[in-house]
Amino acid sequence: MSVDVNSLQKTSLQVLKQSFGYDSFRDGQWEAISAVLDGQDTLVLMPTGGGKSLCYQVPAIVMEGLTLVVSPLISLMQDQVQQLSEQGVSAAYLNSSLTQDEEQAIYKRLGNHEIRLLYVAPEKLLRGYFLQHISEFPIKLIAIDEAHCVSHWGHDFRQDYRALGQLKKTFPSAPMIALTATADTATQADIIHQLNMQAPFVFKGGFDRPNIRYNLLSKYKGFDQVVSFVEQQGGNGGIVYCGSRAKVDDLTLKLQQAGVPCDGYHAGKSTEEREAVQNRFLRDQLQVVVATVAFGMGINKSNVRFVVHHDVPRSVESFYQETGRAGRDGMPAEALLLYDERDAARIKKWIADGATSDRFEIEMHKFDAMQAFAESQTCRRQVLLNYFSDYLGKACGNCDICQDPPKMFDATRQAQMVLSCIYRLQADTATQYVIDVLRGKSIRKILDNKHDELSTYAIGKSESDNYWHNIIQQLIHQGLAYIDMTRNGVLRLNESARAVLKGEKPIEMALPRLSVNSAKKNKYVPSNIDKQLFAKLKQLRKQIADENNLPAFVIFSDASLADMTTKLPTSNDDFMRVNGVGETKLERYGSAFINLIGDYLAAKA
């Protein structure tokens, strides 16, 4: 048996290098591949960008026959097939985007055994006539991508996914591999149950994405904060998530007015408009896509350098999944969350108003965990990983808390000023009005209500609006005040505020942090990249991509370009040693990059 295993491993490593350009497997990849090749059902949990796809793509090439890949989105299938084709792997997809002639051509290729991987959506796969037709082909492996969609415990429950368990009855001899980046313990068990997996091998990779730096800011004038953050990114591409279509449209306009090449994406736009935005983003013609969460799961773009959440997500899983769309190539990336207690209160009200009885506790529990992450004053990564039971023993050193720790101060006086103002306004005003009174603004409503005659009027005029907004958020975090969504979001006092107002309880707070400290760099930035050569390689990649009507990252990832600046290949053999360079890419693009590097070195000599 050991000889067979060694032989399979050797063959798999050859496929890994020849087709995908890597010399060795990452942690967990060979274990999962070995289980699949041994005919065992397999569940793989790996972080986004951790190499999940290779766990079924390598076996699909090693094994004789057809691998059926169930994928949730048309765009994701198209990206995967496009990238596999660039790597010299025979793959195709069947979905509603194809004409009848195109679909028939794929069936002909299937009949000729010319396709190794066939991507299909669950809605199409489970139609009786299609399932019967596809069963005529030699199905050797079934891969379920984004497997958390199977589970009613998951954050992205999808009804058609839950019926995929019948595939085990239709193809009893084909092993099944399910793959996801986000699944807590309950979701993992439910995936196995729903898919009828038989004693599966389970690989739980670490959830850590060390290349992503996590940042969180108290949201005040959120649109302006996003514009400022994007302007710091030096032209790098990213995604900004908003909680509503209206916010997407407003922020898109504001970024465009600031000179940022961007566009919006949400369900209110036509299919053609959404596809155009996605394609322009994939081809680096847009720096930023501003979107609702409808955008992104199908984006296989490896060079997204930042993700911003203008509004707090409804679960840690969603936050993790969405931030994971940055830095898929392993290069440095940034994540920014803007957090406002008012947003949190609205979401809780939406959950209470909209969730069914069997979903209420699940959704509220998940959002409570998200809120706890946002309000934590300890290492962001530790809190995030602990949620997935992937405990990190020490602070990460690559988040805002680690790099710029909160500076604590005695805030008893500031707390008394705010709480007293709320009390004197008779708990009938929202946050901004309280701030307006504290700062002594001469606005019509304050004057009409004679609130300029209150003792708290203008006592906080020496500090800014956003300073007081942050102080109020911290008072809410500490349970001294709360936002009453049943009364249009007014600020109210908790009983615990009484002791503070009487001077019986001191209050400590963090100095308000209102912008990302751009002086603090992502500690994951490689130190040995030749930036001048890297820029020239990116320019050449863009030129080749445009000539071939392909996204630039499909030619080579940023990580491959960075490796070129380190290894400086000037021959075919040297070029094959670059990570991400396989035989097909050497043949298609090697000479152009080798010549550029040779010319660059000659000019420097």
Coordinates of C-alpha atoms in Angstrom, one line a residue:
M1 CA 0.0 0.0 0.0
S2 CA 2.8 2.4 0.8
V3 CA 4.2 2.0 -2.7
D4 CA 0.8 3.0 -4.1
V5 CA 0.6 6.0 -1.8
N6 CA 4.1 7.1 -2.7
S7 CA 3.4 6.7 -6.4
L8 CA 0.2 8.7 -6.1
Q9 CA 1.9 11.4 -4.2
K10 CA 4.7 11.6 -6.8
T11 CA 2.1 11.8 -9.6
S12 CA 0.2 14.5 -7.7
L13 CA 3.3 16.6 -7.2
Q14 CA 4.1 16.3 -10.9
V15 CA 0.5 17.6 -11.7
L16 CA 0.9 20.3 -9.1
K17 CA 4.1 21.6 -10.7
Q18 CA 3.3 21.0 -14.4
S19 CA -0.2 22.5 -14.3
F20 CA -0.2 24.9 -11.4
G21 CA 3.4 25.8 -11.0
Y22 CA 4.0 24.9 -7.3
D23 CA 6.7 22.6 -6.0
S24 CA 5.0 21.5 -2.8
F25 CA 1.6 21.2 -1.2
R26 CA 0.4 23.6 1.5
D27 CA -0.6 22.3 4.9
G28 CA -3.6 19.9 4.6
Q29 CA -3.7 19.7 0.8
W30 CA -2.0 16.4 0.4
E31 CA -3.9 14.9 3.3
A32 CA -7.2 15.8 1.6
I33 CA -6.0 14.8 -1.9
S34 CA -4.8 11.5 -0.5
A35 CA -8.1 10.8 1.1
V36 CA -10.0 11.6 -2.1
L37 CA -7.7 9.4 -4.2
D38 CA -8.3 6.6 -1.7
G39 CA -12.1 6.9 -2.4
Q40 CA -13.0 8.5 0.9
D41 CA -15.5 11.3 1.4
T42 CA -13.7 14.4 2.6
L43 CA -14.6 17.7 4.3
V44 CA -12.0 20.5 3.9
L45 CA -12.1 23.7 6.0
M46 CA -9.4 26.1 4.8
P47 CA -9.2 29.9 4.8
T48 CA -10.0 31.8 1.6
G49 CA -6.9 31.8 -0.4
G50 CA -5.6 28.8 1.4
G51 CA -5.7 26.5 -1.7
K52 CA -9.0 24.6 -1.3
S53 CA -9.6 24.3 -5.0
L54 CA -6.4 22.3 -5.5
C55 CA -7.8 19.7 -3.2
Y56 CA -10.2 18.6 -5.9
Q57 CA -8.5 19.9 -9.0
V58 CA -5.3 17.8 -8.5
P59 CA -7.2 14.5 -8.0
A60 CA -9.4 15.4 -11.0
I61 CA -6.3 15.5 -13.2
V62 CA -4.7 12.4 -11.6
M63 CA -7.9 10.3 -11.8
E64 CA -9.3 9.0 -15.0
G65 CA -12.9 10.2 -15.7
L66 CA -14.9 13.2 -14.9
T67 CA -15.0 15.4 -11.8
L68 CA -18.3 17.1 -11.2
V69 CA -17.9 20.5 -9.4
V70 CA -21.0 22.0 -7.8
S71 CA -20.5 25.8 -7.6
P72 CA -23.0 28.4 -6.4
L73 CA -22.5 31.3 -8.9
I74 CA -22.1 31.6 -12.7
S75 CA -19.3 34.1 -12.3
L76 CA -17.3 31.8 -10.0
M77 CA -17.6 28.9 -12.5
Q78 CA -16.4 31.2 -15.3
D79 CA -13.4 32.4 -13.3
Q80 CA -12.4 28.9 -12.3
V81 CA -12.7 27.5 -15.8
Q82 CA -10.8 30.4 -17.3
Q83 CA -7.9 30.0 -14.9
L84 CA -7.8 26.3 -15.4
S85 CA -7.7 26.7 -19.2
E86 CA -4.8 29.2 -18.8
Q87 CA -3.0 26.4 -16.8
G88 CA -3.6 23.9 -19.6
V89 CA -6.4 21.9 -17.7
S90 CA -9.4 20.8 -19.7
A91 CA -12.5 22.2 -17.9
A92 CA -15.9 23.5 -18.8
Y93 CA -19.2 24.8 -17.2
L94 CA -22.8 24.2 -17.9
N95 CA -25.2 27.0 -16.8
S96 CA -27.9 29.4 -18.0
S97 CA -25.3 31.7 -19.7
L98 CA -24.7 29.3 -22.5
T99 CA -26.6 29.1 -25.8
Q100 CA -28.0 25.7 -26.8
D101 CA -25.2 25.3 -29.4
E102 CA -22.6 26.0 -26.8
E103 CA -24.1 23.5 -24.4
Q104 CA -24.3 20.8 -27.1
A105 CA -20.6 21.4 -27.9
I106 CA -19.8 20.7 -24.3
Y107 CA -21.8 17.5 -24.3
K108 CA -19.9 16.4 -27.4
R109 CA -16.6 17.1 -25.6
L110 CA -17.9 15.1 -22.6
G111 CA -18.8 12.2 -24.8
N112 CA -15.2 12.3 -26.2
H113 CA -13.8 12.3 -22.7
E114 CA -12.1 15.6 -23.4
I115 CA -13.2 17.3 -20.1
R116 CA -11.7 16.6 -16.7
L117 CA -13.7 19.1 -14.6
L118 CA -17.3 20.1 -15.2
Y119 CA -18.7 23.0 -13.2
V120 CA -22.5 23.2 -12.6
A121 CA -24.9 25.0 -10.4
P122 CA -27.0 22.9 -8.0
E123 CA -30.3 24.2 -9.5
K124 CA -29.3 22.7 -12.9
L125 CA -27.6 19.6 -11.6
L126 CA -30.7 18.4 -9.6
R127 CA -33.1 18.6 -12.5
G128 CA -34.2 15.0 -13.2
Y129 CA -33.4 15.0 -16.9
F130 CA -29.9 16.6 -16.3
L131 CA -29.0 14.2 -13.5
Q132 CA -30.0 11.3 -15.7
H133 CA -28.0 12.6 -18.7
I134 CA -24.9 13.4 -16.7
S135 CA -24.9 10.0 -15.0
E136 CA -24.1 8.5 -18.4
F137 CA -20.6 9.9 -18.1
P138 CA -17.9 8.3 -15.8
I139 CA -18.2 10.5 -12.7
K140 CA -15.2 9.7 -10.5
L141 CA -15.4 12.6 -8.0
I142 CA -18.0 15.1 -6.8
A143 CA -16.8 18.4 -5.3
I144 CA -19.2 20.7 -3.4
D145 CA -17.7 24.2 -3.3
E146 CA -18.9 26.8 -0.8
A147 CA -20.3 23.9 1.2
H148 CA -21.6 26.1 4.0
C149 CA -24.5 26.8 1.7
V150 CA -25.7 23.3 2.4
S151 CA -26.3 24.0 6.1
H152 CA -29.3 25.7 7.7
W153 CA -26.9 26.6 10.5
G154 CA -24.6 28.4 8.0
H155 CA -24.7 32.1 7.2
D156 CA -25.5 31.6 3.6
F157 CA -28.3 28.9 3.6
R158 CA -29.4 28.0 0.1
Q159 CA -32.3 25.6 -0.4
D160 CA -31.1 23.8 -3.5
Y161 CA -27.8 23.0 -1.8
R162 CA -29.6 21.0 0.9
A163 CA -30.9 18.5 -1.8
L164 CA -27.3 17.6 -2.9
G165 CA -27.4 14.6 -0.5
Q166 CA -29.1 12.6 -3.2
L167 CA -25.9 12.7 -5.3
K168 CA -24.5 10.0 -3.0
K169 CA -27.4 7.7 -4.1
T170 CA -27.0 8.6 -7.8
F171 CA -23.2 8.1 -7.8
P172 CA -22.5 5.7 -4.9
S173 CA -19.0 4.8 -6.0
A174 CA -17.7 8.4 -6.4
P175 CA -16.1 10.0 -3.4
M176 CA -17.4 13.4 -2.4
I177 CA -15.3 16.4 -1.3
A178 CA -17.0 19.4 0.4
L179 CA -15.0 22.6 0.8
T180 CA -15.6 25.8 2.7
A181 CA -13.7 28.6 4.4
T182 CA -16.3 29.3 7.1
A183 CA -18.1 26.7 9.2
D184 CA -18.4 26.5 12.9
T185 CA -18.8 23.2 14.7
A186 CA -22.6 23.0 14.2
T187 CA -22.3 23.9 10.5
Q188 CA -19.6 21.2 9.9
A189 CA -21.8 18.5 11.4
D190 CA -24.8 19.7 9.4
I191 CA -22.8 19.6 6.1
I192 CA -21.8 16.0 6.7
H193 CA -25.4 15.1 7.5
Q194 CA -27.0 16.9 4.6
L195 CA -24.6 15.6 2.0
N196 CA -24.9 12.0 3.3
M197 CA -21.2 11.8 3.6
Q198 CA -19.9 8.4 4.9
A199 CA -17.3 8.5 7.7
P200 CA -15.6 11.4 6.0
F201 CA -12.0 12.5 6.5
V202 CA -12.2 16.0 7.9
F203 CA -9.3 18.5 7.5
K204 CA -9.6 21.6 9.6
G205 CA -7.0 24.1 8.5
G206 CA -6.3 27.2 10.5
F207 CA -8.6 30.1 9.8
D208 CA -5.8 32.7 10.1
R209 CA -5.0 35.0 7.2
P210 CA -1.8 36.6 8.5
N211 CA -1.4 38.8 5.5
I212 CA -4.6 40.7 6.2
R213 CA -4.3 43.6 8.6
Y214 CA -7.6 44.2 10.5
N215 CA -8.6 47.8 11.3
L216 CA -11.7 49.1 13.1
L217 CA -12.9 52.7 13.4
S218 CA -15.8 54.2 15.2
K219 CA -18.1 55.3 12.3
Y220 CA -18.7 59.0 12.1
K221 CA -19.3 60.5 8.7
G222 CA -18.7 57.1 7.3
F223 CA -18.7 58.1 3.6
D224 CA -15.9 60.6 4.3
Q225 CA -13.9 58.0 6.3
V226 CA -14.2 55.5 3.4
V227 CA -13.0 58.1 0.8
S228 CA -10.0 58.9 3.0
F229 CA -9.1 55.3 3.5
V230 CA -9.4 54.5 -0.3
E231 CA -7.2 57.5 -1.1
Q232 CA -4.5 56.0 1.1
Q233 CA -4.4 52.8 -0.9
G234 CA -2.1 54.1 -3.7
G235 CA -4.4 52.9 -6.5
N236 CA -4.7 49.4 -5.2
G237 CA -8.0 47.6 -5.9
G238 CA -10.6 46.8 -3.3
I239 CA -14.2 46.2 -2.4
V240 CA -16.4 48.4 -0.2
Y241 CA -19.5 46.8 1.3
C242 CA -22.6 48.8 2.2
G243 CA -25.8 47.6 3.9
S244 CA -28.2 49.1 1.4
R245 CA -28.5 49.9 -2.3
A246 CA -29.0 53.6 -1.5
K247 CA -25.7 53.7 0.4
V248 CA -24.0 51.9 -2.5
D249 CA -25.2 54.6 -4.9
D250 CA -24.3 57.5 -2.6
L251 CA -20.8 56.3 -1.8
T252 CA -20.1 55.4 -5.4
L253 CA -20.9 59.0 -6.4
K254 CA -18.8 60.4 -3.6
L255 CA -15.8 58.3 -4.6
Q256 CA -16.2 59.2 -8.3
Q257 CA -16.2 62.9 -7.3
A258 CA -13.0 62.3 -5.4
G259 CA -11.4 60.9 -8.6
V260 CA -11.5 57.2 -7.7
P261 CA -12.3 54.9 -10.7
C262 CA -15.2 52.9 -9.2
D263 CA -18.8 51.7 -9.8
G264 CA -21.6 50.3 -7.8
Y265 CA -23.0 46.8 -7.7
H266 CA -26.4 45.7 -6.3
A267 CA -29.5 43.8 -7.1
G268 CA -31.3 47.0 -8.3
K269 CA -29.1 47.0 -11.4
S270 CA -29.7 44.9 -14.4
T271 CA -27.8 41.7 -15.0
E272 CA -26.0 43.4 -17.9
E273 CA -24.9 46.3 -15.6
R274 CA -23.7 44.0 -12.9
E275 CA -21.7 41.8 -15.3
A276 CA -20.1 44.9 -16.8
V277 CA -19.0 46.2 -13.4
Q278 CA -17.7 42.8 -12.4
N279 CA -15.7 42.4 -15.7
R280 CA -14.2 45.9 -15.5
F281 CA -13.1 45.2 -11.9
L282 CA -11.6 41.8 -12.8
R283 CA -9.6 43.5 -15.6
D284 CA -8.4 46.3 -13.3
Q285 CA -10.3 49.0 -15.1
L286 CA -12.0 49.9 -11.8
Q287 CA -10.0 50.4 -8.7
V288 CA -13.1 49.9 -6.4
V289 CA -16.4 48.2 -6.5
V290 CA -18.9 49.6 -4.0
A291 CA -21.5 46.8 -3.4
T292 CA -24.0 45.1 -1.2
V293 CA -23.1 41.6 0.0
A294 CA -24.5 40.3 -3.3
F295 CA -21.1 40.9 -4.7
G296 CA -18.0 38.9 -4.1
M297 CA -18.6 35.2 -3.4
G298 CA -18.1 34.6 -7.2
I299 CA -15.1 36.8 -7.4
N300 CA -11.9 34.8 -7.8
K301 CA -9.8 37.9 -8.2
S302 CA -6.5 37.3 -6.4
N303 CA -5.2 40.8 -6.3
V304 CA -7.9 42.6 -4.2
R305 CA -5.8 44.5 -1.7
F306 CA -8.4 45.8 0.6
V307 CA -12.0 45.3 1.8
V308 CA -14.0 47.9 3.7
H309 CA -17.3 47.4 5.6
H310 CA -19.1 50.6 5.7
D311 CA -21.8 48.8 7.8
V312 CA -21.3 46.0 10.3
P313 CA -22.1 42.5 8.9
R314 CA -24.7 40.3 10.6
S315 CA -22.3 37.5 11.5
V316 CA -18.6 36.8 12.1
E317 CA -18.8 34.2 9.3
S318 CA -19.9 36.9 6.9
F319 CA -17.2 39.3 8.0
Y320 CA -14.6 36.6 7.7
Q321 CA -15.8 35.5 4.3
E322 CA -16.0 39.0 2.9
T323 CA -12.7 40.3 4.3
G324 CA -11.2 37.1 2.9
R325 CA -11.7 38.4 -0.6
A326 CA -8.7 40.5 -0.1
G327 CA -5.2 39.1 -0.4
R328 CA -6.1 35.7 -1.9
D329 CA -2.6 35.7 -3.4
G330 CA -1.0 35.8 0.0
M331 CA 0.3 39.3 -0.5
P332 CA -0.4 42.1 2.1
A333 CA -4.0 43.3 2.4
E334 CA -6.1 45.6 4.5
A335 CA -9.6 45.2 6.1
L336 CA -11.4 48.1 7.6
L337 CA -14.7 47.9 9.6
L338 CA -16.6 51.1 10.4
Y339 CA -18.7 50.4 13.5
D340 CA -21.6 52.4 14.9
E341 CA -23.8 51.2 17.8
R342 CA -26.9 52.6 15.9
D343 CA -26.2 50.2 13.1
A344 CA -26.0 47.4 15.6
A345 CA -29.3 48.4 17.2
R346 CA -31.0 48.5 13.7
I347 CA -29.7 45.1 12.8
K348 CA -31.0 43.6 16.1
K349 CA -34.4 45.1 15.3
W350 CA -34.4 43.7 11.8
I351 CA -33.6 40.3 13.2
A352 CA -36.3 40.5 15.7
D353 CA -38.9 41.7 13.1
G354 CA -37.9 39.4 10.3
A355 CA -36.5 36.1 11.6
T356 CA -38.7 33.1 11.9
S357 CA -38.9 31.6 15.4
D358 CA -36.4 28.8 14.5
R359 CA -33.9 31.3 13.1
F360 CA -34.2 34.1 15.7
E361 CA -31.9 32.6 18.3
I362 CA -29.3 31.5 15.7
E363 CA -29.2 34.9 14.0
M364 CA -29.2 36.9 17.2
H365 CA -26.4 34.7 18.6
K366 CA -24.3 35.2 15.5
F367 CA -24.8 39.0 15.5
D368 CA -24.0 39.2 19.2
A369 CA -20.7 37.5 18.4
M370 CA -20.1 40.0 15.6
Q371 CA -20.9 42.9 18.0
A372 CA -18.5 41.5 20.6
F373 CA -15.7 41.4 18.0
A374 CA -16.4 45.0 17.0
E375 CA -16.4 46.3 20.6
S376 CA -13.4 44.3 21.8
Q377 CA -10.2 46.2 22.9
T378 CA -8.0 43.2 22.5
C379 CA -6.1 41.8 19.4
R380 CA -8.6 41.6 16.5
R381 CA -7.2 38.4 15.1
Q382 CA -7.4 36.6 18.5
V383 CA -11.0 37.5 18.9
L384 CA -11.8 36.5 15.3
L385 CA -9.9 33.1 15.4
N386 CA -11.3 32.3 18.8
Y387 CA -14.8 32.4 17.4
F388 CA -13.8 29.5 15.1
S389 CA -12.1 27.7 18.0
D390 CA -8.8 28.3 16.3
Y391 CA -7.1 29.7 19.3
L392 CA -4.1 32.1 18.9
G393 CA -1.9 32.0 21.9
K394 CA -0.4 35.5 21.4
A395 CA -1.3 38.8 19.9
C396 CA -0.9 38.9 16.2
G397 CA 1.0 42.2 15.7
N398 CA -0.8 42.9 12.5
C399 CA -4.1 44.7 13.5
D400 CA -4.8 48.2 14.7
I401 CA -5.0 47.1 18.4
C402 CA -1.6 45.5 18.3
Q403 CA 0.1 48.2 16.2
D404 CA -1.5 51.2 17.9
P405 CA -2.9 50.0 21.2
P406 CA -5.8 52.0 22.8
K407 CA -4.5 54.7 25.1
M408 CA -6.7 54.6 28.2
F409 CA -7.6 57.7 30.2
D410 CA -9.8 58.7 33.1
A411 CA -13.1 59.7 31.3
T412 CA -15.3 60.2 34.3
R413 CA -15.8 63.9 33.6
Q414 CA -16.6 63.3 29.9
A415 CA -19.0 60.5 30.8
Q416 CA -20.8 62.7 33.3
M417 CA -21.1 65.5 30.7
V418 CA -22.7 63.2 28.2
L419 CA -25.0 61.3 30.7
S420 CA -26.1 64.5 32.3
C421 CA -27.0 66.0 28.8
I422 CA -29.0 62.9 27.9
Y423 CA -30.8 63.1 31.3
R424 CA -31.6 66.8 30.9
L425 CA -32.9 66.3 27.4
Q426 CA -35.4 63.9 29.0
A427 CA -34.2 60.9 26.9
D428 CA -35.9 62.1 23.8
T429 CA -33.1 62.8 21.3
A430 CA -30.7 60.8 19.2
T431 CA -26.9 60.8 19.3
Q432 CA -26.3 63.8 17.0
Y433 CA -28.7 66.1 18.8
V434 CA -26.9 65.3 22.1
I435 CA -23.6 66.2 20.5
D436 CA -25.0 69.4 19.0
V437 CA -26.1 70.5 22.5
L438 CA -22.8 69.5 24.1
R439 CA -20.9 71.5 21.5
G440 CA -23.2 74.6 21.8
K441 CA -24.5 74.7 18.2
S442 CA -27.0 77.4 17.4
I443 CA -29.3 75.3 15.3
R444 CA -33.0 76.1 15.0
K445 CA -34.3 73.0 16.8
I446 CA -32.1 73.7 19.9
L447 CA -33.1 77.3 20.0
D448 CA -36.8 76.5 19.6
N449 CA -36.7 73.9 22.4
K450 CA -34.7 76.4 24.6
H451 CA -32.1 73.7 25.0
D452 CA -29.4 76.4 24.8
E453 CA -30.5 77.3 28.3
L454 CA -29.5 73.9 29.7
S455 CA -26.5 73.7 32.0
T456 CA -24.9 71.1 29.6
Y457 CA -25.2 73.4 26.6
A458 CA -21.7 74.1 25.1
I459 CA -19.8 72.4 27.9
G460 CA -18.1 70.1 25.3
K461 CA -17.4 72.8 22.7
S462 CA -13.6 72.3 22.9
E463 CA -13.9 68.8 21.3
S464 CA -15.1 67.8 17.8
D465 CA -18.4 66.0 16.8
N466 CA -16.6 62.8 16.1
Y467 CA -14.8 62.9 19.4
W468 CA -18.1 63.0 21.3
H469 CA -19.6 60.4 19.0
N470 CA -16.8 58.0 20.0
I471 CA -17.3 58.8 23.7
I472 CA -21.0 58.0 23.4
Q473 CA -20.3 54.7 21.7
Q474 CA -18.0 53.7 24.5
L475 CA -20.7 54.6 27.1
I476 CA -23.0 52.3 25.2
H477 CA -20.4 49.6 25.1
Q478 CA -20.0 49.9 28.9
G479 CA -23.7 49.6 29.5
L480 CA -24.3 53.1 30.8
A481 CA -26.6 54.1 27.9
Y482 CA -28.4 52.4 25.1
I483 CA -30.2 53.2 21.8
D484 CA -33.9 52.7 21.9
M485 CA -34.9 51.5 18.4
T486 CA -38.6 51.3 19.4
R487 CA -38.4 55.1 19.7
N488 CA -36.6 56.0 16.5
G489 CA -33.1 55.5 17.9
V490 CA -33.2 57.9 20.9
L491 CA -30.4 57.7 23.5
R492 CA -31.6 56.5 26.9
L493 CA -29.8 56.0 30.2
N494 CA -29.4 52.6 32.0
E495 CA -29.7 52.4 35.8
S496 CA -25.9 52.0 36.0
A497 CA -25.5 55.6 34.8
R498 CA -26.8 56.9 38.2
A499 CA -23.6 55.9 40.1
V500 CA -21.4 57.7 37.5
L501 CA -23.5 60.9 37.6
K502 CA -23.2 60.9 41.4
G503 CA -19.4 60.5 41.2
E504 CA -19.5 57.1 42.9
K505 CA -18.0 55.2 39.9
P506 CA -15.0 56.3 37.9
I507 CA -15.0 55.6 34.2
E508 CA -12.0 54.7 32.0
M509 CA -12.1 54.9 28.2
A510 CA -9.8 54.6 25.2
L511 CA -8.8 57.8 23.5
P512 CA -11.0 58.1 20.4
R513 CA -9.5 56.7 17.3
L514 CA -11.1 58.2 14.2
S515 CA -8.8 57.4 11.3
V516 CA -6.5 54.6 10.3
N517 CA -2.9 55.3 11.3
S518 CA -1.3 55.2 7.8
A519 CA 2.2 55.3 9.4
K520 CA 1.6 51.8 10.7
K521 CA 2.4 49.5 7.9
N522 CA 1.2 45.9 7.3
K523 CA 3.9 43.9 9.0
Y524 CA 3.4 41.2 6.4
V525 CA 4.9 43.3 3.6
P526 CA 7.8 41.4 2.0
S527 CA 11.1 43.3 2.5
N528 CA 12.9 41.9 -0.6
I529 CA 10.7 43.0 -3.4
D530 CA 12.3 45.2 -6.1
K531 CA 9.5 47.8 -6.4
Q532 CA 10.8 49.2 -9.7
L533 CA 11.0 45.8 -11.3
F534 CA 7.6 44.8 -9.8
A535 CA 6.0 47.8 -11.4
K536 CA 7.5 46.9 -14.8
L537 CA 6.3 43.3 -14.5
K538 CA 2.8 44.5 -13.6
Q539 CA 2.8 46.7 -16.7
L540 CA 3.8 43.8 -18.9
R541 CA 1.2 41.6 -17.3
K542 CA -1.5 44.2 -18.0
Q543 CA -0.4 44.5 -21.6
I544 CA -0.5 40.8 -22.2
A545 CA -3.9 40.5 -20.4
D546 CA -5.4 43.2 -22.5
E547 CA -4.2 41.6 -25.7
N548 CA -5.7 38.2 -24.6
N549 CA -8.9 39.8 -23.2
L550 CA -8.1 38.2 -19.8
P551 CA -7.9 39.6 -16.2
A552 CA -4.3 40.4 -15.3
F553 CA -4.2 38.1 -12.3
V554 CA -5.1 35.1 -14.5
I555 CA -1.8 35.6 -16.3
F556 CA 0.2 35.7 -13.1
S557 CA -0.7 36.6 -9.6
D558 CA 1.0 39.5 -7.7
A559 CA 2.7 36.8 -5.6
S560 CA 4.3 35.3 -8.7
L561 CA 5.5 38.7 -9.9
A562 CA 7.0 39.3 -6.4
D563 CA 8.8 36.0 -6.6
M564 CA 10.2 37.0 -10.0
T565 CA 11.7 40.1 -8.5
T566 CA 13.5 37.8 -6.0
K567 CA 14.6 34.9 -8.2
L568 CA 15.3 37.1 -11.3
P569 CA 14.8 34.2 -13.8
T570 CA 16.7 34.7 -17.1
S571 CA 16.2 31.2 -18.6
N572 CA 13.3 28.7 -19.0
D573 CA 14.6 26.5 -16.2
D574 CA 14.9 29.5 -13.9
F575 CA 11.4 30.7 -14.8
M576 CA 9.9 27.3 -14.0
R577 CA 11.2 27.8 -10.4
V578 CA 8.9 30.8 -9.9
N579 CA 5.8 30.0 -7.8
G580 CA 2.8 29.8 -10.0
V581 CA 4.6 29.0 -13.2
G582 CA 3.6 25.7 -14.8
E583 CA 4.5 24.3 -18.3
T584 CA 1.6 26.0 -20.1
K585 CA 2.3 29.5 -18.7
L586 CA 6.0 29.1 -19.4
E587 CA 5.2 28.3 -23.0
R588 CA 2.7 31.1 -23.4
Y589 CA 4.3 34.0 -21.4
G590 CA 7.8 32.9 -20.3
S591 CA 9.9 34.6 -23.0
A592 CA 8.2 38.0 -22.6
F593 CA 8.9 38.1 -18.8
I594 CA 12.4 36.6 -19.1
N595 CA 13.3 39.2 -21.7
L596 CA 12.0 42.1 -19.5
I597 CA 14.0 40.8 -16.5
G598 CA 17.1 40.4 -18.7
D599 CA 16.8 43.9 -20.0
Y600 CA 16.3 45.3 -16.5
L601 CA 19.3 43.6 -15.1
A602 CA 21.5 44.7 -18.1
A603 CA 20.4 48.3 -17.6
K604 CA 21.3 48.2 -13.9
A605 CA 24.7 46.6 -14.6

